[in-house]
PDB file of C-alpha atoms in Angstrom:
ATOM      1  CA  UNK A   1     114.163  97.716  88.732  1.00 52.00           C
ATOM      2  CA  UNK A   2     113.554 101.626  88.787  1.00 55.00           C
ATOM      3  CA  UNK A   3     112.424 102.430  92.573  1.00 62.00           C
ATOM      4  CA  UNK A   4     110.274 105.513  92.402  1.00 65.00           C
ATOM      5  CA  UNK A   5     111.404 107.050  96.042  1.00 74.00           C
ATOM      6  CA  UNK A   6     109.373 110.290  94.973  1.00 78.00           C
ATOM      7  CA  UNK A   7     105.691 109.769  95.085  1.00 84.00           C
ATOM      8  CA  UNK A   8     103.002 112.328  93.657  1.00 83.00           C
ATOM      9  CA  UNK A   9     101.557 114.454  96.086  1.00 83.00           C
ATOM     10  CA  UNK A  10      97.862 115.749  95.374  1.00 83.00           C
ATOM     11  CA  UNK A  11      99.046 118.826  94.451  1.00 84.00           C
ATOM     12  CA  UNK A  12     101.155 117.588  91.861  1.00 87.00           C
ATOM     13  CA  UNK A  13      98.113 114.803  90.629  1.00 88.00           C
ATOM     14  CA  UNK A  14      95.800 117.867  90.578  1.00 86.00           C
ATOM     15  CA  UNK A  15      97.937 119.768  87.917  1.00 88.00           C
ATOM     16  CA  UNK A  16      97.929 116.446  85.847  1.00 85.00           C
ATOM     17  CA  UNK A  17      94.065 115.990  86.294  1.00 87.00           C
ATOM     18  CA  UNK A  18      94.187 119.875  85.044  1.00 89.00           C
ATOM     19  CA  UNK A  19      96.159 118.573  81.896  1.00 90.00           C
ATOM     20  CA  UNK A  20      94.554 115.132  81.517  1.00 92.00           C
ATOM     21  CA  UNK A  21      90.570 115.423  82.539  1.00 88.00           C
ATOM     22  CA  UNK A  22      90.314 111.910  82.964  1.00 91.00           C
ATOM     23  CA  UNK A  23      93.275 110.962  85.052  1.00 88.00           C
ATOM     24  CA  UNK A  24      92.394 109.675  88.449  1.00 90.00           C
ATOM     25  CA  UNK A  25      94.099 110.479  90.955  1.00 88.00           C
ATOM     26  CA  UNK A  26      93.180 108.135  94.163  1.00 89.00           C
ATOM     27  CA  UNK A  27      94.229 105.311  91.229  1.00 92.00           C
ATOM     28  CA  UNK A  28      97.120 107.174  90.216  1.00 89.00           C
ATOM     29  CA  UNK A  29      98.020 107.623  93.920  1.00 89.00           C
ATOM     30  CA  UNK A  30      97.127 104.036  95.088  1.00 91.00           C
ATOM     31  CA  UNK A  31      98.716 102.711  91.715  1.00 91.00           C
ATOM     32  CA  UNK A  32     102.174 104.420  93.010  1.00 88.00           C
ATOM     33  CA  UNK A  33     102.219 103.692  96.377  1.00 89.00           C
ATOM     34  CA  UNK A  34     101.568  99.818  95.537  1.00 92.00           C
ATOM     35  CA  UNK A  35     104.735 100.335  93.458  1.00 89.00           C
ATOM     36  CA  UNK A  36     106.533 101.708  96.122  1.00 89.00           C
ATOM     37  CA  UNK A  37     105.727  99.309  98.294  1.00 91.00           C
ATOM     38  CA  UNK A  38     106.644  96.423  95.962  1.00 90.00           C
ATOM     39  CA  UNK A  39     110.239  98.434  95.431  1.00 89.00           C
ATOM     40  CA  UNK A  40     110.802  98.974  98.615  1.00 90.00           C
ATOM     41  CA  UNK A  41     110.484  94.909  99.455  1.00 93.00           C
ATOM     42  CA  UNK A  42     112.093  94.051  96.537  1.00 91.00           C
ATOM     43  CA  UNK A  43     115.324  95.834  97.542  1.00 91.00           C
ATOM     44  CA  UNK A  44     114.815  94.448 101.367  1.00 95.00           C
ATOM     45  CA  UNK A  45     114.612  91.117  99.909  1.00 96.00           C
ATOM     46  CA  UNK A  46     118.159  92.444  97.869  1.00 94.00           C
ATOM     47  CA  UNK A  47     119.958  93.497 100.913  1.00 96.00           C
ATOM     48  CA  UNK A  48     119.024  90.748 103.465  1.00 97.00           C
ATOM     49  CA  UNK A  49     120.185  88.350 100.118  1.00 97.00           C
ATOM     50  CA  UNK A  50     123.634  90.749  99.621  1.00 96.00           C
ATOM     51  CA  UNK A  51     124.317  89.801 102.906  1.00 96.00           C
ATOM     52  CA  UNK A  52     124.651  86.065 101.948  1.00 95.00           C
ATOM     53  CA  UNK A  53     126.345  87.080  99.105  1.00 93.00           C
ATOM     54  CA  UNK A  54     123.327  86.706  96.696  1.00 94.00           C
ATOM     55  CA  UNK A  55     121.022  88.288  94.772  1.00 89.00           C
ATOM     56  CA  UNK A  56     117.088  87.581  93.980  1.00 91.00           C
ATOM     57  CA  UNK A  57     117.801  85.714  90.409  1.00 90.00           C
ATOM     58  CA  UNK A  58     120.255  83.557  91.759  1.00 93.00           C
ATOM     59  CA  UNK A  59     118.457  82.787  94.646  1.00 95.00           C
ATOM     60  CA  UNK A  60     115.493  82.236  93.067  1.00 95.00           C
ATOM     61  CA  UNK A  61     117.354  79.316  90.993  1.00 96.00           C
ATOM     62  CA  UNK A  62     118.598  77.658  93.963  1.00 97.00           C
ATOM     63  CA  UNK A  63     115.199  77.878  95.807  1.00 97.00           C
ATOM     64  CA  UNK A  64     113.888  76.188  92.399  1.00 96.00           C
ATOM     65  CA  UNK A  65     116.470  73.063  92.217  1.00 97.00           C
ATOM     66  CA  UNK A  66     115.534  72.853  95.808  1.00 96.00           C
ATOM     67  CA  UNK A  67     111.791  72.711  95.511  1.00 96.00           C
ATOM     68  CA  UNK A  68     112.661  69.145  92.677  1.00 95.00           C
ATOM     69  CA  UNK A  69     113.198  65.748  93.681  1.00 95.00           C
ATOM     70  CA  UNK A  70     116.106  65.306  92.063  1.00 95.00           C
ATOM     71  CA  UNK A  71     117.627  69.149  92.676  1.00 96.00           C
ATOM     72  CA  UNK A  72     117.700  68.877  88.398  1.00 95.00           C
ATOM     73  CA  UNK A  73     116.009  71.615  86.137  1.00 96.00           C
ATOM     74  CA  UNK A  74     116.614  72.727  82.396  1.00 94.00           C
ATOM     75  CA  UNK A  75     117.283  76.412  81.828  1.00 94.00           C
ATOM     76  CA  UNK A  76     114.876  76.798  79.995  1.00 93.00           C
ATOM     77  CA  UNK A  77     112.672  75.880  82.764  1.00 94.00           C
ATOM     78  CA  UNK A  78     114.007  77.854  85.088  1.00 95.00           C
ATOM     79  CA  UNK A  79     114.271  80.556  83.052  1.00 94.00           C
ATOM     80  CA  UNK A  80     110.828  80.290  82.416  1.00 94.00           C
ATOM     81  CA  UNK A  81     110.031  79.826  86.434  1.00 94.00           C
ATOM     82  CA  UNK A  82     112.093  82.972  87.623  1.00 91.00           C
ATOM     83  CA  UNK A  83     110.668  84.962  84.133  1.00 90.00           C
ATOM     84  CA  UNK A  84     113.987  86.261  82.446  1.00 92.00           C
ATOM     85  CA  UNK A  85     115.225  85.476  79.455  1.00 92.00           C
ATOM     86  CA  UNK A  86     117.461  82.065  78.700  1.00 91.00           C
ATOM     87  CA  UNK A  87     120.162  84.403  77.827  1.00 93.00           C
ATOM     88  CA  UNK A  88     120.119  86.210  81.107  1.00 93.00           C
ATOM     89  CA  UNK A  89     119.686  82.714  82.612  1.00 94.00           C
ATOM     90  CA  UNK A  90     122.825  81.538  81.290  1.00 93.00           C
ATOM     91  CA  UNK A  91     124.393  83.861  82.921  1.00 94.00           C
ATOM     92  CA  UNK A  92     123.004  82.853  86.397  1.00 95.00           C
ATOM     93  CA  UNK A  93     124.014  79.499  85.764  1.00 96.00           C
ATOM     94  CA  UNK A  94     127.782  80.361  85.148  1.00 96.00           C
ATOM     95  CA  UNK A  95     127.847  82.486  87.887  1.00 95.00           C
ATOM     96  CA  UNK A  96     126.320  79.893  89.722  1.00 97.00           C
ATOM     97  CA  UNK A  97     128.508  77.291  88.382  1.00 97.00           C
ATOM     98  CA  UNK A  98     131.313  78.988  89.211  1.00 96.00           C
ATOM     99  CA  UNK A  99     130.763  79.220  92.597  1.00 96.00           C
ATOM    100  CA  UNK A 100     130.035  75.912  92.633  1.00 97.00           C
ATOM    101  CA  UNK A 101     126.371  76.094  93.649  1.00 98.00           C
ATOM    102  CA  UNK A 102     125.104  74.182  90.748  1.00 98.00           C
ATOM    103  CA  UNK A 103     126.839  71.677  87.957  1.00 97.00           C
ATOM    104  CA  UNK A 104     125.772  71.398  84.859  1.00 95.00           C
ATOM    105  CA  UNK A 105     125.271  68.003  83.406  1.00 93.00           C
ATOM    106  CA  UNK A 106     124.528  66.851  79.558  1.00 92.00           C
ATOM    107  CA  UNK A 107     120.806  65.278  79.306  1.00 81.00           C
ATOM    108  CA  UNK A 108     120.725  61.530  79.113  1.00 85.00           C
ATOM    109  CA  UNK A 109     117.536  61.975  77.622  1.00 83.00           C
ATOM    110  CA  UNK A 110     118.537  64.287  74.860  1.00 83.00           C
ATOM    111  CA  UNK A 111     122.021  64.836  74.592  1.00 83.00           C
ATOM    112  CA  UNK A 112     121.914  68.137  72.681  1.00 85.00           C
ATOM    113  CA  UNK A 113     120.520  69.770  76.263  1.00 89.00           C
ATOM    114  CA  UNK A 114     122.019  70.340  79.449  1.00 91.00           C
ATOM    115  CA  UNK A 115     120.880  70.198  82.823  1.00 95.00           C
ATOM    116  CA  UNK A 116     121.278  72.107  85.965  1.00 96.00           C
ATOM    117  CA  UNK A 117     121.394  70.245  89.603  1.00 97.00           C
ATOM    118  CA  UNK A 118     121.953  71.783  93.244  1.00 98.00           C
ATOM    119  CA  UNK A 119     125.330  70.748  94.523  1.00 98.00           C
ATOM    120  CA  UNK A 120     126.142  69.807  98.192  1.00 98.00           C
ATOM    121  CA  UNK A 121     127.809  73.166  98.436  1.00 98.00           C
ATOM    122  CA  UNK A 122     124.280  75.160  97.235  1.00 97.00           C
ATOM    123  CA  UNK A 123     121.974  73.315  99.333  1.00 97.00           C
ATOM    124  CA  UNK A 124     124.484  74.193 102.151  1.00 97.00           C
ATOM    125  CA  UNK A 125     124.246  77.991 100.806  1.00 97.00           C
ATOM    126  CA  UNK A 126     120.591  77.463 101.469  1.00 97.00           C
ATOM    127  CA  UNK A 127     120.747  76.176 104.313  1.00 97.00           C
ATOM    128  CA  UNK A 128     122.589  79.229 105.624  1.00 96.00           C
ATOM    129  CA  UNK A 129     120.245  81.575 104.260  1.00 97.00           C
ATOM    130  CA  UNK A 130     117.157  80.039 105.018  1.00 97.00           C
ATOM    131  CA  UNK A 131     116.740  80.838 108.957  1.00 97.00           C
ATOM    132  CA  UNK A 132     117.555  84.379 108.262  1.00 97.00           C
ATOM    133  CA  UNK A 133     115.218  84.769 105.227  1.00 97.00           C
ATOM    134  CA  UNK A 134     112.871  82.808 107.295  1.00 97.00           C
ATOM    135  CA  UNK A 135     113.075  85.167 110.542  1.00 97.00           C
ATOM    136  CA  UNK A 136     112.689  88.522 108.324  1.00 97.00           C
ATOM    137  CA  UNK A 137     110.064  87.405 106.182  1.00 97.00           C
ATOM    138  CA  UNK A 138     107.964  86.560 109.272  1.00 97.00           C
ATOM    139  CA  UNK A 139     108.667  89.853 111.215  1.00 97.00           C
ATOM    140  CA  UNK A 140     107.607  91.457 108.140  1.00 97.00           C
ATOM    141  CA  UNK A 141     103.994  89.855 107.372  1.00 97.00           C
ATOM    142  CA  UNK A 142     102.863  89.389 111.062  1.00 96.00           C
ATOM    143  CA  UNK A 143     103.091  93.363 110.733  1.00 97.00           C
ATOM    144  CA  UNK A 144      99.751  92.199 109.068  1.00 97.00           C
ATOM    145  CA  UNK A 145      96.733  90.610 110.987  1.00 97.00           C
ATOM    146  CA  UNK A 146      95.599  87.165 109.568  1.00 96.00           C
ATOM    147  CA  UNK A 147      92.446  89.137 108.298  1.00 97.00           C
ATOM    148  CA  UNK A 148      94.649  91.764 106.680  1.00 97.00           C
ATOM    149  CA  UNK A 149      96.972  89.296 104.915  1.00 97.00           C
ATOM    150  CA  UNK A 150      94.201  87.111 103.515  1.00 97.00           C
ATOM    151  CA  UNK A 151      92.185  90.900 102.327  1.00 97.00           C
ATOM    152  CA  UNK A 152      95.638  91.999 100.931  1.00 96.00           C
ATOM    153  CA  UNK A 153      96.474  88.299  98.901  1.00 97.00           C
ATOM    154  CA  UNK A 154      92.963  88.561  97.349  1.00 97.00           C
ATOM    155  CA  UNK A 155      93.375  92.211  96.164  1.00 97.00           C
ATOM    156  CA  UNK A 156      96.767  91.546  94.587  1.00 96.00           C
ATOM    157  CA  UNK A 157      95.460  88.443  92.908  1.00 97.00           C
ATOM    158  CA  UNK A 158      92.319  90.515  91.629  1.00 97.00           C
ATOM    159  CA  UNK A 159      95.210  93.232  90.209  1.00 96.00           C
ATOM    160  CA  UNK A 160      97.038  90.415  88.572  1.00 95.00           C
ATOM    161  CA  UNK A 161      94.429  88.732  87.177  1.00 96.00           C
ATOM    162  CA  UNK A 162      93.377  92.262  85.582  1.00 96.00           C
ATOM    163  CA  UNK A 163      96.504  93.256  84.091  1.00 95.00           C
ATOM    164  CA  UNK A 164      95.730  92.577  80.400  1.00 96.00           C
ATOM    165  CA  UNK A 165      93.839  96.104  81.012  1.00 95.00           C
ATOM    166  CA  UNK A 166      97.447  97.602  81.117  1.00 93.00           C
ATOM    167  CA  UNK A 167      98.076  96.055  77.630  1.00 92.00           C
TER     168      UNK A 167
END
């Protein structure tokens, strides 16, 4: 993920409203500090993860097996869940594998597939995370009143729900 540690100043915005007349600049400005923002707690989320010796896509997986009955998934789900590609996910899953975090089974159901189950060893990975992960996020969002989180939520849900504009 690029981080963009630089953001426009209005000087700088000015000059491009100068070269492009319809370029706004609050929404230019608000559009890169909400980057920023989401940057800057994607690479907290990185480091307080790095300490446990993980990073987001991996723990994303494990979160996932952890969130099924049976701790089983398909890649392809999962891949599909966490939003990368089942190439990239296949290389989770060995790393994941070999750390012995996950095994990887052949599908009773179809036996061309494989599937993916949380072992004893990654739910005990989660376990140790958790109460950290836990502890952070909290300090972080009571930074926000109730009324504040719930405004914030529905904004970013109006944004997403907008983004074939981008397109």
């Amino acid at each position: 993920m690029l981080l963009l540690k630089d953001l426009p100043t209005i000087k700088s915005l000015e000059k491009f409203a100068e070269r492009y007349p319809d370029a706004d600049t609050h929404a230019i400005s608000d559009f890169a500090n909400l980057l920023r923002a989401c940057s800057d707690i994607s690479d907290a989320l990185d480091k307080l993860l790095g300490q446990h010796g993980l990073l987001q896509g991996r723990w994303w997986i494990l979160v996932l097996l952890m969130r099924q009955d049976d701790l089983t998934s398909s890649p392809s789900e999962l891949a599909e869940k966490v939003g990368v590609t089942k190439a990239t996910m296949t290389g989770f899953i060995d790393n994941l594998e070999r750390e012995g975090l996950i095994t990887r089974f052949i599908d009773s159901v179809d036996r061309r597939k494989y599937l993916i189950k949380l072992t004893p060893a990654g739910q005990q990975k989660l376990d140790d995370v958790m109460p950290d992960y836990h502890k952070k996020v909290h300090a972080l969002m009571t930074v926000l009143g109730d009324a504040e989180r719930v405004a914030m939520l529905n904004s970013l849900k109006s944004l997403a729900a907008n983004l074939d504009v981008m397109k």
